[in-house]
Coordinates of C-alpha atoms and ligand atoms in Angstrom, one line a residue:
M258 CA -47.1 -104.0 77.5
D259 CA -47.7 -101.1 75.2
L260 CA -44.9 -99.3 73.3
L261 CA -44.3 -96.7 76.0
E262 CA -43.9 -99.4 78.6
R263 CA -41.5 -101.5 76.4
L264 CA -39.4 -98.4 75.7
Q265 CA -39.3 -97.6 79.4
A266 CA -38.2 -101.2 80.1
I267 CA -35.2 -100.7 77.8
C268 CA -34.1 -97.2 78.8
G269 CA -35.7 -96.5 82.2
P270 CA -38.9 -94.4 82.7
E271 CA -36.8 -91.3 83.2
H272 CA -35.5 -91.5 79.6
V273 CA -38.8 -92.0 77.8
S274 CA -41.5 -89.4 77.5
D275 CA -44.9 -89.2 75.8
V276 CA -45.7 -85.8 77.5
L277 CA -46.9 -83.3 74.8
A278 CA -44.7 -80.5 76.1
D279 CA -41.6 -82.7 75.7
R280 CA -42.7 -84.1 72.3
L281 CA -43.2 -80.6 70.9
C282 CA -39.6 -79.8 71.5
Y283 CA -38.6 -82.7 69.1
R284 CA -40.3 -81.7 65.8
R285 CA -38.1 -79.4 64.0
D286 CA -34.4 -78.5 63.5
C287 CA -33.2 -74.8 62.8
G288 CA -34.8 -75.0 59.4
P289 CA -38.1 -73.8 58.0
T290 CA -40.0 -77.2 58.1
T291 CA -42.4 -77.3 61.1
G292 CA -42.4 -81.1 61.3
G293 CA -44.7 -83.6 62.8
V294 CA -45.1 -84.2 66.6
P295 CA -43.6 -87.6 67.6
D296 CA -45.6 -90.0 69.8
V297 CA -42.7 -90.6 72.0
V298 CA -39.2 -89.5 72.7
V299 CA -36.6 -91.9 73.9
R300 CA -33.0 -91.1 75.1
P301 CA -30.8 -94.3 75.2
E302 CA -27.6 -94.3 77.2
S303 CA -25.8 -97.2 75.4
T304 CA -25.3 -98.9 72.0
A305 CA -27.1 -101.9 73.5
E306 CA -30.2 -99.8 74.2
V307 CA -30.1 -98.3 70.7
A308 CA -30.0 -101.7 69.2
E309 CA -33.1 -102.9 71.3
I310 CA -35.1 -99.8 70.5
V311 CA -34.4 -100.3 66.8
R312 CA -35.5 -104.0 67.0
L313 CA -38.6 -103.0 68.8
A314 CA -39.4 -100.3 66.2
N315 CA -39.1 -103.0 63.5
E316 CA -41.3 -105.3 65.4
V317 CA -44.1 -102.7 65.8
R318 CA -43.3 -101.1 62.4
K319 CA -43.0 -97.6 63.9
P320 CA -40.5 -95.1 62.3
I321 CA -37.7 -93.7 64.4
F322 CA -36.1 -90.2 63.7
L323 CA -32.7 -89.7 65.0
W324 CA -31.8 -86.5 66.9
G325 CA -28.3 -85.2 67.6
R326 CA -28.9 -81.6 68.7
A327 CA -31.0 -80.7 65.7
T328 CA -28.7 -77.8 64.7
T329 CA -29.1 -78.3 60.9
F330 CA -30.9 -75.5 59.0
V331 CA -32.4 -77.7 56.5
G332 CA -35.7 -79.3 57.5
F333 CA -35.5 -82.6 59.6
G334 CA -38.5 -84.4 58.2
V335 CA -39.8 -85.7 61.6
Q336 CA -43.2 -87.4 60.9
E337 CA -46.2 -87.2 63.0
G338 CA -46.6 -90.2 65.3
C339 CA -43.0 -91.5 65.1
I340 CA -40.4 -92.3 67.7
V341 CA -37.7 -89.6 68.1
M342 CA -34.5 -91.2 69.4
A343 CA -32.3 -88.4 70.9
L344 CA -28.6 -89.4 71.4
D345 CA -27.7 -86.7 73.8
L346 CA -27.2 -89.0 76.7
M347 CA -24.5 -90.9 74.8
N348 CA -21.9 -88.2 75.4
R349 CA -18.9 -89.8 76.8
I350 CA -15.4 -89.5 75.4
V351 CA -14.5 -93.3 75.2
K352 CA -10.7 -92.9 74.7
I353 CA -8.1 -90.2 73.8
D354 CA -5.4 -92.2 72.1
L355 CA -2.4 -89.9 71.7
E356 CA -0.1 -92.8 70.7
N357 CA -2.4 -93.8 67.8
Q358 CA -3.5 -90.2 67.2
V359 CA -7.1 -90.8 67.4
V360 CA -10.1 -89.9 69.7
T361 CA -13.2 -92.0 70.1
A362 CA -16.4 -90.5 71.4
E363 CA -19.9 -91.5 71.7
A364 CA -22.2 -90.1 69.1
G365 CA -24.1 -87.6 71.4
A366 CA -20.8 -85.9 72.6
I367 CA -20.7 -82.2 71.7
W368 CA -18.1 -81.6 69.2
H369 CA -16.3 -78.7 70.9
A370 CA -16.5 -80.5 74.3
V371 CA -14.3 -83.3 72.8
D372 CA -12.0 -80.7 71.2
S373 CA -11.7 -78.9 74.6
E374 CA -10.5 -82.1 76.4
L375 CA -7.9 -82.6 73.5
N376 CA -6.9 -78.9 73.8
K377 CA -5.9 -79.3 77.5
L378 CA -3.3 -81.8 76.2
G379 CA -2.1 -79.5 73.4
W380 CA -4.0 -81.6 70.8
E381 CA -7.0 -81.1 68.7
M382 CA -9.3 -83.0 66.2
T383 CA -7.7 -82.6 62.7
V384 CA -10.9 -80.8 61.5
P385 CA -12.4 -78.1 63.8
G386 CA -16.1 -78.7 63.2
G387 CA -18.6 -76.4 61.7
G388 CA -20.1 -73.2 63.1
G389 CA -22.4 -75.3 65.3
M390 CA -19.4 -76.9 67.1
F391 CA -20.7 -75.6 70.5
S392 CA -24.1 -77.4 70.2
C393 CA -23.7 -80.1 67.6
T394 CA -22.8 -83.7 68.3
V395 CA -20.0 -85.8 66.8
G396 CA -22.6 -88.4 65.5
G397 CA -24.8 -85.9 63.9
T398 CA -22.0 -84.0 62.4
A399 CA -20.6 -87.2 60.9
A400 CA -24.0 -88.3 59.7
Y401 CA -24.6 -84.9 58.1
N402 CA -21.0 -84.6 56.9
A403 CA -20.9 -81.0 58.0
V404 CA -18.8 -78.5 56.1
P405 CA -16.1 -77.6 58.6
H406 CA -14.1 -74.5 59.4
G407 CA -10.7 -74.9 58.0
I408 CA -12.1 -76.8 54.9
T409 CA -9.6 -75.0 52.6
E410 CA -6.7 -77.0 54.1
Y411 CA -8.4 -79.8 56.0
G412 CA -11.2 -80.8 53.6
M413 CA -14.6 -82.3 54.8
T414 CA -15.5 -83.6 58.1
G415 CA -16.0 -87.0 56.9
G416 CA -12.4 -87.3 55.6
H417 CA -11.2 -87.2 59.2
V418 CA -13.3 -90.1 60.5
V419 CA -11.1 -93.2 61.1
A420 CA -13.9 -95.6 62.4
L421 CA -17.6 -95.8 63.3
E422 CA -19.7 -98.0 65.4
V423 CA -23.1 -98.2 63.8
V424 CA -26.4 -99.8 64.8
L425 CA -28.0 -101.0 61.5
P426 CA -31.7 -100.7 60.9
D427 CA -32.2 -104.3 62.0
G428 CA -30.4 -103.9 65.3
T429 CA -27.0 -105.4 64.3
V430 CA -23.9 -103.5 65.6
I431 CA -21.1 -103.2 63.2
R432 CA -17.7 -101.4 63.4
T433 CA -15.9 -100.1 60.3
G434 CA -12.3 -100.1 59.0
S435 CA -9.5 -101.6 61.1
A436 CA -11.9 -101.6 64.0
A437 CA -14.1 -104.3 62.3
N438 CA -11.5 -107.1 63.0
T439 CA -13.0 -108.7 66.0
D440 CA -9.6 -110.2 66.9
A441 CA -7.7 -106.9 66.6
P442 CA -10.5 -104.1 66.9
F443 CA -8.1 -101.1 66.8
P444 CA -9.8 -98.0 65.3
I445 CA -6.6 -96.8 63.6
E446 CA -7.2 -96.9 59.8
R447 CA -10.4 -96.4 57.9
G448 CA -9.1 -98.0 54.7
A449 CA -8.6 -101.6 56.1
N450 CA -10.7 -104.6 55.9
G451 CA -12.3 -104.1 52.5
P452 CA -14.7 -101.4 51.3
D453 CA -15.1 -98.1 53.0
L454 CA -18.1 -98.8 55.0
A455 CA -17.7 -95.6 57.2
G456 CA -18.4 -93.6 53.9
L457 CA -21.8 -95.3 53.6
F458 CA -22.9 -93.7 56.9
I459 CA -21.1 -90.3 56.4
G460 CA -23.6 -87.9 54.9
S461 CA -26.4 -90.4 54.8
C462 CA -28.2 -88.5 57.6
G463 CA -29.2 -91.5 59.7
T464 CA -31.1 -93.2 56.8
L465 CA -28.8 -96.3 56.8
G466 CA -27.9 -96.7 60.4
V467 CA -27.5 -95.1 63.8
I468 CA -23.9 -94.0 64.5
T469 CA -23.2 -94.7 68.1
Q470 CA -19.5 -94.1 68.3
V471 CA -17.1 -91.9 66.2
T472 CA -13.3 -92.2 66.0
M473 CA -11.6 -89.0 64.6
R474 CA -8.0 -88.3 63.8
I475 CA -6.2 -85.8 66.1
R476 CA -3.0 -83.7 65.8
R477 CA -0.9 -81.3 67.9
V478 CA -2.3 -77.8 68.0
P479 CA -0.4 -75.8 65.3
E480 CA 2.3 -73.4 66.6
C481 CA 0.6 -70.1 65.3
E482 CA -2.3 -68.5 63.6
R483 CA -2.1 -65.6 61.1
F484 CA -5.0 -63.6 59.7
L485 CA -5.5 -61.5 56.6
F486 CA -8.5 -59.5 55.3
Y487 CA -8.9 -58.1 51.7
A488 CA -11.5 -55.9 50.0
F489 CA -12.0 -56.0 46.2
E490 CA -13.9 -53.6 43.9
R491 CA -14.8 -56.5 41.5
L492 CA -16.3 -59.9 42.3
D493 CA -14.1 -61.4 39.5
D494 CA -10.9 -60.2 41.1
A495 CA -11.8 -61.7 44.4
V496 CA -12.7 -65.1 42.6
D497 CA -9.4 -65.0 40.8
A498 CA -7.5 -64.2 44.0
A499 CA -9.3 -67.1 45.7
T500 CA -8.5 -69.5 42.9
A501 CA -4.7 -68.4 43.2
I502 CA -4.8 -68.9 47.0
Q503 CA -6.2 -72.4 46.4
S504 CA -3.6 -73.4 44.0
Q505 CA -0.8 -72.1 46.3
R506 CA -2.3 -74.0 49.3
A507 CA -1.8 -70.7 51.1
A508 CA -4.9 -70.7 53.4
T509 CA -6.0 -73.0 56.1
F510 CA -9.4 -71.3 55.8
L511 CA -10.5 -68.9 53.1
V512 CA -13.9 -67.3 53.4
G513 CA -15.5 -65.0 50.8
L514 CA -18.3 -62.5 51.4
F515 CA -20.2 -61.8 48.1
G516 CA -23.7 -60.6 49.3
G517 CA -25.6 -59.4 52.3
P518 CA -24.3 -56.7 54.6
K519 CA -20.9 -55.4 53.8
P520 CA -18.2 -55.5 56.5
D521 CA -18.6 -52.4 58.7
G522 CA -16.3 -49.6 57.8
V523 CA -14.9 -51.2 54.7
E524 CA -15.4 -50.1 51.1
G525 CA -15.7 -52.7 48.3
E526 CA -17.9 -55.3 46.5
A527 CA -16.3 -58.6 47.5
F528 CA -14.2 -59.6 50.5
L529 CA -11.7 -62.4 51.4
H530 CA -10.8 -63.5 55.0
V531 CA -7.7 -65.6 55.2
I532 CA -6.8 -67.7 58.3
I533 CA -3.6 -69.6 58.3
R534 CA -2.5 -72.2 61.0
D535 CA 1.1 -73.6 60.9
S536 CA 4.5 -73.3 62.3
V537 CA 5.8 -69.7 62.6
M538 CA 8.0 -70.0 59.5
E539 CA 5.5 -71.8 57.3
A540 CA 2.7 -69.5 58.4
E541 CA 4.7 -66.4 57.4
R542 CA 5.5 -68.0 54.0
R543 CA 1.9 -68.8 53.3
A544 CA 0.7 -65.4 54.5
Q545 CA 3.1 -63.8 52.0
A546 CA 1.8 -66.2 49.2
A547 CA -1.8 -65.1 50.1
R548 CA -0.9 -61.4 50.1
V549 CA 0.7 -61.7 46.7
C550 CA -2.5 -63.5 45.3
C551 CA -4.8 -60.9 46.6
E552 CA -2.6 -57.9 45.7
T553 CA -2.1 -59.2 42.1
F554 CA -5.8 -59.1 41.7
R555 CA -6.2 -55.6 43.1
G556 CA -7.2 -56.6 46.6
R557 CA -6.8 -53.9 49.3
P558 CA -5.5 -55.0 52.6
Q559 CA -7.8 -54.3 55.6
D560 CA -7.5 -54.5 59.4
P561 CA -7.8 -58.3 60.1
E562 CA -9.0 -57.9 63.7
G563 CA -12.5 -59.0 62.6
T564 CA -11.0 -62.1 61.0
R565 CA -9.1 -62.8 64.2
R566 CA -12.2 -62.4 66.4
Y567 CA -14.3 -64.6 64.1
W568 CA -11.8 -67.4 64.3
T569 CA -10.9 -67.1 68.0
E570 CA -14.3 -66.2 69.4
H571 CA -16.3 -68.4 67.0
M572 CA -18.8 -65.6 66.3
Y573 CA -19.8 -65.3 62.7
S574 CA -20.8 -61.7 62.8
W575 CA -17.1 -60.7 63.1
L576 CA -16.6 -61.5 59.5
R577 CA -18.6 -58.4 58.9
N578 CA -16.8 -56.5 61.6
T579 CA -19.8 -56.5 63.9
P580 CA -20.5 -58.0 67.2
A581 CA -23.5 -60.5 67.4
S582 CA -25.9 -58.0 68.9
A583 CA -25.8 -55.8 65.8
Y584 CA -26.0 -58.8 63.4
Y585 CA -28.8 -60.8 64.6
G586 CA -32.1 -58.8 64.9
S587 CA -34.5 -59.0 67.8
R588 CA -37.2 -60.6 65.5
P589 CA -37.3 -64.3 65.0
Y590 CA -36.0 -65.0 61.5
Y591 CA -35.6 -68.4 59.9
C592 CA -33.2 -69.4 57.1
P593 CA -34.4 -71.4 54.1
E594 CA -30.7 -72.3 53.4
V595 CA -29.4 -73.5 50.1
A596 CA -25.9 -74.5 50.1
G597 CA -23.5 -76.5 48.1
F598 CA -20.3 -77.0 46.2
L599 CA -19.6 -75.4 42.8
P600 CA -16.5 -74.7 40.8
T601 CA -14.7 -71.7 42.2
Q602 CA -14.8 -69.8 38.8
A603 CA -18.5 -70.5 38.4
L604 CA -19.0 -67.9 41.3
K605 CA -18.5 -65.2 38.6
E606 CA -21.8 -66.2 37.1
A607 CA -23.7 -67.6 40.0
I608 CA -23.3 -64.6 42.4
P609 CA -24.6 -61.9 39.8
M610 CA -27.4 -64.3 39.0
L611 CA -28.5 -64.5 42.7
H612 CA -28.2 -60.7 43.1
D613 CA -30.5 -60.3 39.9
Y614 CA -33.0 -62.8 41.3
I615 CA -33.3 -61.0 44.6
A616 CA -33.5 -57.5 43.0
N617 CA -36.3 -58.7 40.5
N618 CA -38.3 -60.6 43.2
A619 CA -40.9 -58.1 44.5
D620 CA -42.2 -60.5 47.2
F621 CA -38.7 -60.8 48.8
A622 CA -38.7 -57.2 50.0
R623 CA -42.5 -56.9 50.5
V624 CA -42.6 -59.7 53.1
G625 CA -39.5 -58.3 54.9
M626 CA -36.9 -60.9 53.7
H627 CA -33.2 -60.2 53.9
V628 CA -30.0 -61.6 52.5
K629 CA -27.9 -62.6 55.4
G630 CA -25.0 -63.6 53.1
F631 CA -23.8 -65.2 49.8
D632 CA -20.8 -66.4 51.7
V633 CA -18.3 -69.0 50.5
Y634 CA -16.1 -71.4 52.4
F635 CA -13.5 -72.3 49.9
S636 CA -12.5 -76.0 49.9
P637 CA -9.0 -77.1 48.6
N638 CA -10.3 -76.9 45.0
S639 CA -13.9 -75.6 44.9
A640 CA -16.3 -73.2 46.5
F641 CA -19.0 -74.1 49.2
L642 CA -21.5 -71.3 48.7
W643 CA -24.1 -70.5 51.5
V644 CA -27.1 -68.8 50.1
D645 CA -28.5 -67.6 53.4
T646 CA -31.8 -65.7 53.1
L647 CA -33.9 -64.8 56.1
Y648 CA -37.8 -64.6 56.5
P649 CA -39.6 -63.2 59.5
E650 CA -40.9 -66.5 61.1
M651 CA -44.1 -65.0 62.6
D652 CA -45.7 -64.1 59.2
P653 CA -47.1 -67.2 57.5
E654 CA -47.0 -65.3 54.1
A655 CA -43.3 -64.6 54.6
R656 CA -42.8 -68.3 55.3
Q657 CA -44.4 -69.2 52.1
V658 CA -42.2 -66.7 50.2
G659 CA -39.1 -68.0 52.0
L660 CA -39.9 -71.5 50.9
Q661 CA -40.5 -70.4 47.3
V662 CA -37.2 -68.5 47.4
R663 CA -35.4 -71.7 48.5
A664 CA -37.1 -73.6 45.7
D665 CA -36.1 -71.0 43.1
I666 CA -32.6 -70.7 44.2
A667 CA -32.1 -74.5 44.5
E668 CA -33.5 -74.9 40.9
M669 CA -31.3 -72.2 39.6
L670 CA -28.0 -73.5 41.3
F671 CA -28.4 -77.3 41.3
G672 CA -29.6 -77.2 37.7
R673 CA -26.3 -75.6 36.4
W674 CA -23.4 -75.8 38.9
M675 CA -24.1 -76.9 42.4
S676 CA -24.3 -80.1 44.5
P677 CA -25.5 -79.6 48.0
G678 CA -23.8 -80.7 51.2
G679 CA -26.2 -81.7 54.0
I680 CA -29.5 -82.8 52.4
V681 CA -31.7 -84.1 55.2
A682 CA -35.3 -83.8 54.3
G683 CA -35.7 -80.2 53.3
I684 CA -33.3 -80.2 50.3
A685 CA -34.0 -83.8 49.1
P686 CA -36.8 -82.8 46.8
Y687 CA -34.6 -80.5 44.9
I688 CA -31.6 -82.8 44.4
M689 CA -32.3 -86.5 44.6
Q690 CA -34.1 -86.9 41.3
R691 CA -31.1 -85.3 39.7
L692 CA -28.8 -88.0 40.9
G693 CA -30.4 -90.4 38.3
P694 CA -28.9 -94.0 38.6
T695 CA -27.1 -92.9 41.7
Y696 CA -30.4 -92.2 43.5
G697 CA -31.5 -95.6 42.2
L698 CA -28.5 -97.2 44.0
L699 CA -29.2 -95.4 47.1
K700 CA -32.8 -96.6 47.1
R701 CA -31.6 -100.2 46.7
L702 CA -29.1 -99.9 49.6
K703 CA -31.9 -98.4 51.7
A704 CA -34.3 -101.1 50.8
A705 CA -31.7 -103.9 51.5
L706 CA -30.7 -102.4 54.9
D707 CA -34.0 -101.1 56.0
P708 CA -36.8 -103.0 54.3
N709 CA -39.4 -101.7 56.8
G710 CA -38.3 -98.1 56.3
I711 CA -37.7 -97.7 60.1
L712 CA -34.8 -95.2 60.1
N713 CA -35.5 -91.6 59.2
P714 CA -38.0 -92.4 56.4
G715 CA -38.3 -89.8 53.8
V716 CA -34.9 -88.2 54.7
L717 CA -32.8 -87.9 51.5
G718 CA -35.9 -89.1 49.7
L719 CA -35.2 -92.6 50.9
G720 CA -37.7 -95.1 52.4
G721 CA -40.6 -92.6 52.5
D722 CA -44.0 -92.7 50.9
D723 CA -42.7 -91.9 47.3
D724 CA -40.4 -95.1 47.4
Ligands
FAD1020 C1 -24.7 -71.6 64.7 C2 -24.6 -72.7 63.7 C3 -23.6 -72.8 62.8 C4 -23.5 -73.8 61.9 N1 -22.5 -73.9 61.0 C5 -22.3 -74.9 60.2 C6 -21.2 -75.1 59.3 O1 -20.3 -74.2 59.4 N2 -21.1 -76.1 58.5 C7 -22.1 -77.0 58.4 O2 -22.1 -78.0 57.7 N3 -23.3 -77.0 59.3 C8 -23.3 -75.9 60.2 N4 -24.4 -75.9 61.0 C9 -25.4 -76.9 60.9 C10 -25.2 -78.0 62.0 O3 -24.5 -77.6 63.1 C11 -24.2 -79.1 61.5 O4 -24.7 -79.7 60.4 C12 -24.2 -80.2 62.7 O5 -23.0 -80.9 62.5 C13 -25.3 -81.1 62.9 O6 -25.2 -81.8 64.1 P1 -26.3 -82.2 65.1 O7 -25.6 -83.1 66.2 O8 -27.1 -81.1 65.5 O9 -27.0 -83.2 64.1 P2 -28.6 -83.1 63.9 O10 -29.0 -81.9 63.2 O11 -29.3 -83.6 65.0 O12 -28.7 -84.3 62.7 C14 -28.3 -84.1 61.4 C15 -28.8 -85.4 60.6 O13 -28.1 -86.5 61.1 C16 -29.0 -87.5 61.8 N5 -28.3 -87.9 62.9 C17 -28.1 -87.3 64.0 N6 -27.4 -88.0 64.9 C18 -27.2 -89.2 64.2 C19 -26.5 -90.4 64.7 N7 -25.9 -90.5 65.8 N8 -26.4 -91.4 63.7 C20 -27.0 -91.2 62.5 N9 -27.7 -90.2 62.1 C21 -27.7 -89.2 63.0 C22 -30.4 -86.7 62.0 O14 -31.5 -87.5 62.0 C23 -30.3 -85.7 60.8 O15 -30.8 -86.2 59.7 C24 -24.5 -74.8 61.9 C25 -25.5 -74.8 62.8 C26 -25.5 -73.8 63.8 C27 -26.7 -73.8 64.9

């Protein structure tokens, strides 16, 4: 039997394809890297099938690339001639456990689909997911450790994971935390049964194992939501107001706009959106604290209707008071994104440096690039800055300039202040070498768990040709 037939024997012929038209759809994420064309695409329906596929790939030494919904903007790194394993058919909600305040879903379940089921019961996941929540999977989101909405109060996605079921690169199936106890396999506490093994797979972008089930914490939907929107004449004032809001723990979600189109109909140089979710009394107290923080630093209150629409309708363009049709042009643009965490106060230097770089880069305007935003999701104690530039995809020269812009900006920011969130393959060349001995440890872990370099080789700079 050849590989195709053996995969078909595992998953059924209807879930395996070597048809070129199918394979072409599995080469790139939303990022600028075109990617190689896989030899075969396989869509398992169960953990047992995943384990068998991984064992087979080891036997025939054929790399597997994992595919949630490919909503990352970074560059997947799919190699020519590999197997793409798409997890979309593993999309069941395994258990909503209100008593123990957790939900368990298969890796391929869509994030918001899980939340919607909880919402019907008056509950929600304790972290709302990132902007891709309507298309991304829970497994891919944990594997990437997406930066979520609500990060200012709730922190990172990975912090809300209670337990994972993972297929290791040799096909062994493990469970993490309290769920690891085979005599009492309750997914209720991550910090049980020794080291935090869930943490090993969160953010590792599928290089160390295939996440097949995710258990997340849940809570009752908060009683109310409040919205504020402030404009500032000076960047430094907005940054100081944001720092104050962080130390007051006033916002559930604080978003700053420091570049790109200004919000429609609003004067100013920097802008803060504040979203607060809490009981009615607490929300009012926190809103008052946020107002004081903004107005102390000369913030001018604006109509927060765009803030409300952004949050409740999940459409990013409302942060700039515009509907989606006005915000996203008709031309295909791609985003060579650079994003990461830096100290909040460092924005005072980093943002002007970015503006200077764009203003002095003649190629940027010549090939029709735009700044979509220098936007910040404030965490409890730092700033997650998205440097979103756009290049017109149909122009090869513009693509080259776009990639160079990404390289320059990564160099500028990672060299002084910033550590990226999701790395995948696209950002790995700019960051992994900077991790020094930590990169060395990651390589040793990869070599120990995946000696044949079967899972996502090259992603995070692990297990690829350079290793
Ligand atoms: C409109 C939009 C808005 C977005 N907003 C945000 C945002 O606010 N914050 C943010 O961080 N990101 C955001 N993103 C990027 C993206 O949605 C998230 O990072 C998302 O969580 C990725 O999920 P996915 O299922 O598409 O994973 P994929 O993109 O398919 O995979 C991500 C990585 O994990 C690996 N992987 C996938 N599934 C598994 C698995 N089961 N086990 C192990 N490894 C796996 C993949 O090989 C890849 O390396 C946005 C995307 C879109 C389209």
